[in-house]
CSV table of C-alpha atoms and ligand atoms in Angstrom, one decimal:
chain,number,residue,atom,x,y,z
J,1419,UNK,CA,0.0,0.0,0.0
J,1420,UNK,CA,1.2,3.5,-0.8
J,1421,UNK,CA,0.1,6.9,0.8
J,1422,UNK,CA,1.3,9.9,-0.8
J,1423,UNK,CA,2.0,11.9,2.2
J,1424,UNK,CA,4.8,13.9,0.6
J,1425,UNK,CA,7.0,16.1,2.1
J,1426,UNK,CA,8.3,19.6,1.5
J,1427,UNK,CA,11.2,21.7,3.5
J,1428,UNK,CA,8.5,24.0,3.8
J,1429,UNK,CA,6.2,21.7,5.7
J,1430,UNK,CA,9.2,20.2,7.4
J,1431,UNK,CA,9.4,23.3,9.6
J,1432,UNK,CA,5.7,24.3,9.4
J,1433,UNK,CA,5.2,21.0,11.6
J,1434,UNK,CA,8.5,21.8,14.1
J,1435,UNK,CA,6.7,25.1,15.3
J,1436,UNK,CA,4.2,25.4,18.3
J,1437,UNK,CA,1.7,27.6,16.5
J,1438,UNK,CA,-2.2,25.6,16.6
J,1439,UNK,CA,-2.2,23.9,13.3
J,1440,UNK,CA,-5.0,25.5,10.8
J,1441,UNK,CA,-6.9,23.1,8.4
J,1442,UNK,CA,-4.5,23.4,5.8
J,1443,UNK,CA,-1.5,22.4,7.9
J,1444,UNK,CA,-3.9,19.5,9.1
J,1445,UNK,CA,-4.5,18.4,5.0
J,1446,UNK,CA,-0.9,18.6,3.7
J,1447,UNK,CA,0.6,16.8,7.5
J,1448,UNK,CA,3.8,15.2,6.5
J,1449,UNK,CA,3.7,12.4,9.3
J,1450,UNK,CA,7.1,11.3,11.0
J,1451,UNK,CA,7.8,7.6,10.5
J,1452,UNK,CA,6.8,5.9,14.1
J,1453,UNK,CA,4.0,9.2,14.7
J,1454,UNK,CA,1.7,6.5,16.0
J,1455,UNK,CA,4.2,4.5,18.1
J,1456,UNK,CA,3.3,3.4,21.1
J,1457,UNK,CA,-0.8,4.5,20.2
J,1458,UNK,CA,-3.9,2.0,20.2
J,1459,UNK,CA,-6.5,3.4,18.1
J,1460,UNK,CA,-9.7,2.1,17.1
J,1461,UNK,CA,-11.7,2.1,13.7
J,1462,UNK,CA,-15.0,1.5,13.2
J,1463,UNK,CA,-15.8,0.1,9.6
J,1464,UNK,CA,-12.0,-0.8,9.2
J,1465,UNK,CA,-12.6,-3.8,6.6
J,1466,UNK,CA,-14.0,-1.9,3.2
J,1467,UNK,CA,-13.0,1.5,1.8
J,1468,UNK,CA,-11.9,4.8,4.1
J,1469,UNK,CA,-11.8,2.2,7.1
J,1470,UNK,CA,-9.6,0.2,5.7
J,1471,UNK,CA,-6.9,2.6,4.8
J,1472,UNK,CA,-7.1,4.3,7.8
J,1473,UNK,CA,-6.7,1.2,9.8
J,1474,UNK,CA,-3.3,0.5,7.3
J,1475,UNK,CA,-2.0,3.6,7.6
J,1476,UNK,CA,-2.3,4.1,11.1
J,1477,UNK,CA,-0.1,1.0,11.2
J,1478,UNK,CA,2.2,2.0,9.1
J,1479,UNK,CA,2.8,5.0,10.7
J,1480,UNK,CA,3.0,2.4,14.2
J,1481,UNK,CA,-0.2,2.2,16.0
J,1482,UNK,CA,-1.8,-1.0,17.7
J,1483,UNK,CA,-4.9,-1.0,15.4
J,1484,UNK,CA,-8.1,-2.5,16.8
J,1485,UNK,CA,-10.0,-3.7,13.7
J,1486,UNK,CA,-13.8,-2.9,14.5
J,1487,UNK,CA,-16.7,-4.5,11.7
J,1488,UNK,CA,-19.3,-6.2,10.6
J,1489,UNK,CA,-18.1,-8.3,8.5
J,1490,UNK,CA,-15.6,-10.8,9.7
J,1491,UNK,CA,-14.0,-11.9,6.3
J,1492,UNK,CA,-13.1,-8.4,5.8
J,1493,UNK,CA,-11.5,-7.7,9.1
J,1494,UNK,CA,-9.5,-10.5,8.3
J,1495,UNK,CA,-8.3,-9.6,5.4
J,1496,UNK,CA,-7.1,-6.3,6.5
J,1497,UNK,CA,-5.3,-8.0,9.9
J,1498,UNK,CA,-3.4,-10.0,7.1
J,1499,UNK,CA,-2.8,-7.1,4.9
J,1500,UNK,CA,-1.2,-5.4,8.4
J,1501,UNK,CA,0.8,-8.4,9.4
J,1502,UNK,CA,2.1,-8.3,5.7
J,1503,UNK,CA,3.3,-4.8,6.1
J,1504,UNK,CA,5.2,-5.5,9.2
J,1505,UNK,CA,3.0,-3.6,11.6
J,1506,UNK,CA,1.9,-4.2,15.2
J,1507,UNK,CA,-0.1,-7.0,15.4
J,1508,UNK,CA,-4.3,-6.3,15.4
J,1509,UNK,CA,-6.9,-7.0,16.8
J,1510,UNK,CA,-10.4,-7.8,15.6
J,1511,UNK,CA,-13.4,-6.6,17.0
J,1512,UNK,CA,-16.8,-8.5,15.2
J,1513,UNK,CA,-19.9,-5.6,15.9
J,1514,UNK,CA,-23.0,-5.0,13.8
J,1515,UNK,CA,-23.3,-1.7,14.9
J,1516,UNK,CA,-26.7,-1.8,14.0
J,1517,UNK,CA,-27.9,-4.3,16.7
J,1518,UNK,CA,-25.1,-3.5,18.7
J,1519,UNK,CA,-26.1,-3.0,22.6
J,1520,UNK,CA,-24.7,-1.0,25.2
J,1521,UNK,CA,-24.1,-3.4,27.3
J,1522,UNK,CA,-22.1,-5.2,24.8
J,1523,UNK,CA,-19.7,-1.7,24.2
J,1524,UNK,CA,-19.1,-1.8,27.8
J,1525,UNK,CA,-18.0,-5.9,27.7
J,1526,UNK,CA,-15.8,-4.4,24.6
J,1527,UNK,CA,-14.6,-1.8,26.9
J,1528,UNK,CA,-13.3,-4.1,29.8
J,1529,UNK,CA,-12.1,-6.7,27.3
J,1530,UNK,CA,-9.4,-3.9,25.5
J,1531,UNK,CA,-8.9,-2.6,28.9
J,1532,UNK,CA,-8.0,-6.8,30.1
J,1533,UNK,CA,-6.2,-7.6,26.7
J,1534,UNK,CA,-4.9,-4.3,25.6
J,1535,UNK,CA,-4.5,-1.9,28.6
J,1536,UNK,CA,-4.8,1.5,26.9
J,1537,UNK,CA,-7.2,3.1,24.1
J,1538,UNK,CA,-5.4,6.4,22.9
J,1539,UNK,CA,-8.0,7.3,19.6
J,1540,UNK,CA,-11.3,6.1,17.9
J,1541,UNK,CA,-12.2,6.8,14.2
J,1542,UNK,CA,-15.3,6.4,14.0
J,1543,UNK,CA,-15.7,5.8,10.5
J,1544,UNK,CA,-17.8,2.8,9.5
J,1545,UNK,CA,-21.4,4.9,7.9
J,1546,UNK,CA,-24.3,3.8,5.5
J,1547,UNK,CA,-26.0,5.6,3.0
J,1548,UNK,CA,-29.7,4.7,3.5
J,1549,UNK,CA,-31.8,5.8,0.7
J,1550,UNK,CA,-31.4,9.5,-1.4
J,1551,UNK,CA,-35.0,10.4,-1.6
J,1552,UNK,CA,-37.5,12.8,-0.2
J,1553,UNK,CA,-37.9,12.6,3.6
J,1554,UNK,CA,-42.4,12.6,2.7
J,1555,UNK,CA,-41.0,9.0,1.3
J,1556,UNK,CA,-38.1,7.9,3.6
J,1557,UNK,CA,-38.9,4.4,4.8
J,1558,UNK,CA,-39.2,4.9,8.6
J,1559,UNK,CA,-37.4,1.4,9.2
J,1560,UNK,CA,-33.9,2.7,6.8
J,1561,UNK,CA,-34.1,5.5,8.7
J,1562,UNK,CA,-33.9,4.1,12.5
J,1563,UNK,CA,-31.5,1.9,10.8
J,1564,UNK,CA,-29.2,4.4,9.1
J,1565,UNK,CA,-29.3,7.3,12.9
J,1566,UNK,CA,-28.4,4.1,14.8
J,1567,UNK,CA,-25.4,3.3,12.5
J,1568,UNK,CA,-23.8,6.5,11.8
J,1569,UNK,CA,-25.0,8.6,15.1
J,1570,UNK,CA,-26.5,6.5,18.1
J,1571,UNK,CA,-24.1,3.4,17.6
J,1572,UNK,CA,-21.2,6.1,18.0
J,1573,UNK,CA,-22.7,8.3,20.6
J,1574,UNK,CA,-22.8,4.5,22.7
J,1575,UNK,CA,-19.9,3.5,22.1
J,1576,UNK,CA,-17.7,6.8,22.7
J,1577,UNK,CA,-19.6,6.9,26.0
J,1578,UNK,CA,-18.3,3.1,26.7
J,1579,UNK,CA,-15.2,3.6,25.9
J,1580,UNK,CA,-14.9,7.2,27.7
J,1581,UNK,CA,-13.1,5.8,30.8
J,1582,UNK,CA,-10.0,4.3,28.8
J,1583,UNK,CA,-9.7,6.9,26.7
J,1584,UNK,CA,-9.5,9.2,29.4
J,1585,UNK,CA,-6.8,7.6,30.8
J,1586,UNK,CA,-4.8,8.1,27.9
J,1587,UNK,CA,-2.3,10.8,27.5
J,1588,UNK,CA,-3.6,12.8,24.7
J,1589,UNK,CA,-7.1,10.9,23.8
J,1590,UNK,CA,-8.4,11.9,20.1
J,1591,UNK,CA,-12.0,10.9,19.1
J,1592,UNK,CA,-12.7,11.7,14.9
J,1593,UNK,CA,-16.4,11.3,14.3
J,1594,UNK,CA,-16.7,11.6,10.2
J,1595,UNK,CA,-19.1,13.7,8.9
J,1596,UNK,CA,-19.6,14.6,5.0
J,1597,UNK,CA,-20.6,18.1,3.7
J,1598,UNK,CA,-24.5,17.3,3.6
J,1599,UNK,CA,-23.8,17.4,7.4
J,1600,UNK,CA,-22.3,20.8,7.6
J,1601,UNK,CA,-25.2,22.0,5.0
J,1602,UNK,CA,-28.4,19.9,4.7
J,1603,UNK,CA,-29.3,18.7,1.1
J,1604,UNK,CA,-32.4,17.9,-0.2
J,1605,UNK,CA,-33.3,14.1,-0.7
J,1606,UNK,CA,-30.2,12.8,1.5
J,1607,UNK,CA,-32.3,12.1,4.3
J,1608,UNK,CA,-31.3,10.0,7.2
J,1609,UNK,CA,-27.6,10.2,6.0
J,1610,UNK,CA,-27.3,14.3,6.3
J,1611,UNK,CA,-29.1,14.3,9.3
J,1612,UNK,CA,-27.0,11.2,10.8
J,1613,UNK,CA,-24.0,13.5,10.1
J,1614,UNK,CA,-25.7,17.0,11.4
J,1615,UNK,CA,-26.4,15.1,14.5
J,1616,UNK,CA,-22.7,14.1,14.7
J,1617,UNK,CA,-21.1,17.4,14.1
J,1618,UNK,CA,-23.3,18.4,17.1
J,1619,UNK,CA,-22.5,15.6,19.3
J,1620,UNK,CA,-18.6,16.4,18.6
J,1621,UNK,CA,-19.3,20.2,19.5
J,1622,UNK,CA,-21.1,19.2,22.4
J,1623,UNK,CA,-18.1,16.5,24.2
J,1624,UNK,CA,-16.0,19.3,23.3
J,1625,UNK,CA,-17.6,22.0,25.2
J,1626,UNK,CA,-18.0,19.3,28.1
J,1627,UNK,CA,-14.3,18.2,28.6
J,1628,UNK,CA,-12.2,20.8,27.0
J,1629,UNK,CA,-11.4,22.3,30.8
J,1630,UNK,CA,-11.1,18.9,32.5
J,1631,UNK,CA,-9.4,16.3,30.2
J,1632,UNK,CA,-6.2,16.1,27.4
J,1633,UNK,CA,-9.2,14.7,25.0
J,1634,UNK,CA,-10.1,15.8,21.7
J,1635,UNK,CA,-13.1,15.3,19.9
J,1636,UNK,CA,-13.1,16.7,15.5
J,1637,UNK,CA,-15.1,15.9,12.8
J,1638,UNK,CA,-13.2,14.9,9.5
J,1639,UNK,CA,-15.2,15.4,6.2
J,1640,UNK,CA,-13.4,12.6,3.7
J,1641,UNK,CA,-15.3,14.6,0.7
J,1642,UNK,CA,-15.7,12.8,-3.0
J,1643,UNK,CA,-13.4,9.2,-2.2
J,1644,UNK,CA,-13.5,6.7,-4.5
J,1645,UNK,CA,-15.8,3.9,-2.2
J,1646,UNK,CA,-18.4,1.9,-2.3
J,1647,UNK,CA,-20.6,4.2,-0.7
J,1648,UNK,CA,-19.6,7.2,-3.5
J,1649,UNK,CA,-20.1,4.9,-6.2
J,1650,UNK,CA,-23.8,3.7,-4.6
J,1651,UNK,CA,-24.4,7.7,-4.5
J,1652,UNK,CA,-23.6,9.1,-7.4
J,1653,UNK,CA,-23.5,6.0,-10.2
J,1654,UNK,CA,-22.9,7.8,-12.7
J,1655,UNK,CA,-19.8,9.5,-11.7
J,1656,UNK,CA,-16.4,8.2,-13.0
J,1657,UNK,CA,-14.8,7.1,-10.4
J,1658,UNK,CA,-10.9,7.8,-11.9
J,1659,UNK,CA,-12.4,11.6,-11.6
J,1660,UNK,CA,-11.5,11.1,-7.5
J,1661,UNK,CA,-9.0,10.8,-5.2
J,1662,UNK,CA,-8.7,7.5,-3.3
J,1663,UNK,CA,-8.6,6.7,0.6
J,1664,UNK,CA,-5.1,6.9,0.3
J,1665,UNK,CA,-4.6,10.5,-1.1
J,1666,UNK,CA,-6.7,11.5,1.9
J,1667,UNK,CA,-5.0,9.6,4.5
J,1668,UNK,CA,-2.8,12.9,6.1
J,1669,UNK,CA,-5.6,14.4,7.9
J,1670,UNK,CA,-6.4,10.9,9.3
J,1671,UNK,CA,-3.2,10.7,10.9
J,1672,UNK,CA,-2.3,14.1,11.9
J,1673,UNK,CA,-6.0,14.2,14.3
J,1674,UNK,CA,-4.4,11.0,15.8
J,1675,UNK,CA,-0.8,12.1,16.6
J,1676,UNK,CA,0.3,14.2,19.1
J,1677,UNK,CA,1.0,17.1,16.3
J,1678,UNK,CA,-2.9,18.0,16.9
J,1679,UNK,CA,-3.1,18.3,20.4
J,1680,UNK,CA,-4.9,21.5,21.0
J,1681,UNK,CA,-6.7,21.0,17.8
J,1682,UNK,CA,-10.3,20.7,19.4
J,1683,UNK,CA,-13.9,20.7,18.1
J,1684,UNK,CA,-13.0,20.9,14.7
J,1685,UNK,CA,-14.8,20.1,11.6
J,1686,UNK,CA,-11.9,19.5,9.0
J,1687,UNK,CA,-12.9,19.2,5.2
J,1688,UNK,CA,-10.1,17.5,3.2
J,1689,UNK,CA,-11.3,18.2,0.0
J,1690,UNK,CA,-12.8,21.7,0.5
J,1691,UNK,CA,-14.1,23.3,-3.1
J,1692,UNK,CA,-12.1,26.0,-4.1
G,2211,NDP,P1,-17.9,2.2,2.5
G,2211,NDP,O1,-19.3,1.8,2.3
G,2211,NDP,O2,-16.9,1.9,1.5
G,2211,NDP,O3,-17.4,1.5,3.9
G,2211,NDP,C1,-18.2,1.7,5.0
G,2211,NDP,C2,-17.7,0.8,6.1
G,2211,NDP,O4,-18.7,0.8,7.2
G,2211,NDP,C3,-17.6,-0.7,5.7
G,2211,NDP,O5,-16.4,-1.2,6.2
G,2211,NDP,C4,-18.8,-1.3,6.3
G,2211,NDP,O6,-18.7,-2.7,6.6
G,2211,NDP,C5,-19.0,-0.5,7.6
G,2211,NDP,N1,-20.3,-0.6,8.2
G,2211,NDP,C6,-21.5,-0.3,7.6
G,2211,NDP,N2,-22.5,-0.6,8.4
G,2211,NDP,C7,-22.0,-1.2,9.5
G,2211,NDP,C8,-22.5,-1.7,10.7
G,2211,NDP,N3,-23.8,-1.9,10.8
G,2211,NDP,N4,-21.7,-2.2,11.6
G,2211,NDP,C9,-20.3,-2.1,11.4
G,2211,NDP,N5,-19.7,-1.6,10.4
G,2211,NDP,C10,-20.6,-1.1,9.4
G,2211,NDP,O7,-17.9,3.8,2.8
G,2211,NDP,P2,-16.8,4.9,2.8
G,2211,NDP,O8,-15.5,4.2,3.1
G,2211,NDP,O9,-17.0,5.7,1.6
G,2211,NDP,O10,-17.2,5.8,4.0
G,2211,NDP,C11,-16.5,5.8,5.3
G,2211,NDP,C12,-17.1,7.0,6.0
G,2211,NDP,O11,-16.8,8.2,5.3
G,2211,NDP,C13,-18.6,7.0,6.2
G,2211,NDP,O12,-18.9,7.4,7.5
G,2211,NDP,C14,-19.1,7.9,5.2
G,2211,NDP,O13,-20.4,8.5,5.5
G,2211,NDP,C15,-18.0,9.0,5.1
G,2211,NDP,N6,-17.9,9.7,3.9
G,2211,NDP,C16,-17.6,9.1,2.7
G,2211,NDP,C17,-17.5,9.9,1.6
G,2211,NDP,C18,-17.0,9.3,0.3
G,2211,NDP,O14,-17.1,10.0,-0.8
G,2211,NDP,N7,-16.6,8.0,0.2
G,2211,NDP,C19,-17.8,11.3,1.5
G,2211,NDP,C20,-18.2,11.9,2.8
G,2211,NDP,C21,-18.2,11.1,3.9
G,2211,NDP,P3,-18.9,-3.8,5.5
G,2211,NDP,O15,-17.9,-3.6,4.5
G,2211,NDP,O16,-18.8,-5.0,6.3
G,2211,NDP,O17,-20.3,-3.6,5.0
């Protein structure tokens, strides 16, 4: 796997000062090899498209990588693909997040804290689209089922894992959002108001900890990645005409590494429109 994280004198020294990095610095982040050393960091959706790069990258760049899904096959795959790169070894966390129960996220939470001892970072990135039509026709059923994967299922299990991360020394939570979140859209439905209700929930953790804990909650807006999910969307797009998880991948990282602490309540687009 290749990331093209390149890496300019300029930026170099832009990353060696103490000023809060802006958006920009956070899009063009030119990671240091071992960045993640010595991190665990969880992603949600990490067997298929953004997920799964994330959860490579963060392993290349040295983090423990707990491999949460809902398809096992997948997960597998993508603990091979790490093992194959020479990163830390994974771990893989089976969970429909759909039927997913609290209590279970609290089992998960006491069975990292048994096997694992630390959680330093979630992305939680695994999302479905539901269906693009007028909310007068939404199917009521899609809908519960798309707020509980993309908003409840994360609100639960950011509230499970709360104690672990805040035992951590610089905690970093990335919800993902998309720009019908930021700016409602007609006929996106259950999926823009999934991601409104994110954003909020970040803004809202952020408000609540930012004078008593080292954690950090942001919102990262992938925009137009060649996945599943964009193709599903917009079929008729070609998908050579975007960029792939892995041109996107600096933002991921830099929200997880220490580089961003201080970086709090942010919603970061990666591919804003000029
Ligand atoms: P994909 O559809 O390619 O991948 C989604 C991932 O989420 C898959 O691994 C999928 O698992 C997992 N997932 C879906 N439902 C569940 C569930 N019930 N329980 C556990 N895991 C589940 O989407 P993308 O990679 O494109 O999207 C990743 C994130 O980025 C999403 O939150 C999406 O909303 C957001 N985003 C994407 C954009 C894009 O252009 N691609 C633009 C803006 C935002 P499985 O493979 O097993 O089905």
């Amino acid at each position: 796997m290749s990331v093209n994280i390149d890496q300019s004198s300029d930026q170099k020294e832009m990353q060696n000062t103490n000023q809060p990095l802006t958006h920009d610095d956070i899009r063009r982040f030119v990671p240091s090899d071992n960045c993640l050393d010595g991190k665990t960091i969880l992603v949600t959706g990490a067997g298929d498209g953004i997920g799964r790069v994330a959860a490579l990258t963060y392993a290349r760049y040295g983090a423990t990588v707990l491999l949460l899904g809902r398809t096992s096959s997948k997960l597998e795959y993508v603990y091979d693909e790490i093992e194959s790169l020479g990163g830390k070894q994974p771990a893989m966390l089976p969970m429909n997040l759909e039927g997913a129960t609290y209590a279970e996220m609290q089992q998960l939470e006491g069975l990292i804290d048994k096997e694992i001892g630390k959680l330093d970072g979630i992305l939680h990135n695994a999302g479905l689209l539901g269906q693009l039509t007028p909310l007068e026709m939404y199917d009521v059923d899609t809908f519960a089922q798309v707020m509980k994967v993309n908003f409840t299922s994360t609100f639960m299990l950011t509230q499970a894992l709360l104690p672990l991360l805040k035992d951590a020394d610089n905690g970093s939570i990335v919800f993902t959002s998309s720009t019908v979140g930021t700016h409602p859209r007609a006929f996106w439905g259950a999926y823009a108001l999934s991601k409104q209700a994110v954003e909020g929930m970040s803004d809202i953790f952020t408000q609540e900890t930012q004078n008593t804990t080292n954690l950090r909650f942001n919102c990262i807006n992938p925009g137009g990645t060649r996945t599943n999910m964009r193709a599903h969307a917009y079929p008729g797009e070609s998908p050579m005409s975007l960029k792939t998880p892995e041109d996107i991948m600096a933002g991921y990282v830099c929200l997880m590494s220490d580089e961003s602490i201080g970086v709090r309540g942010q919603v970061v687009e990666l591919q804003p429109k000029d």
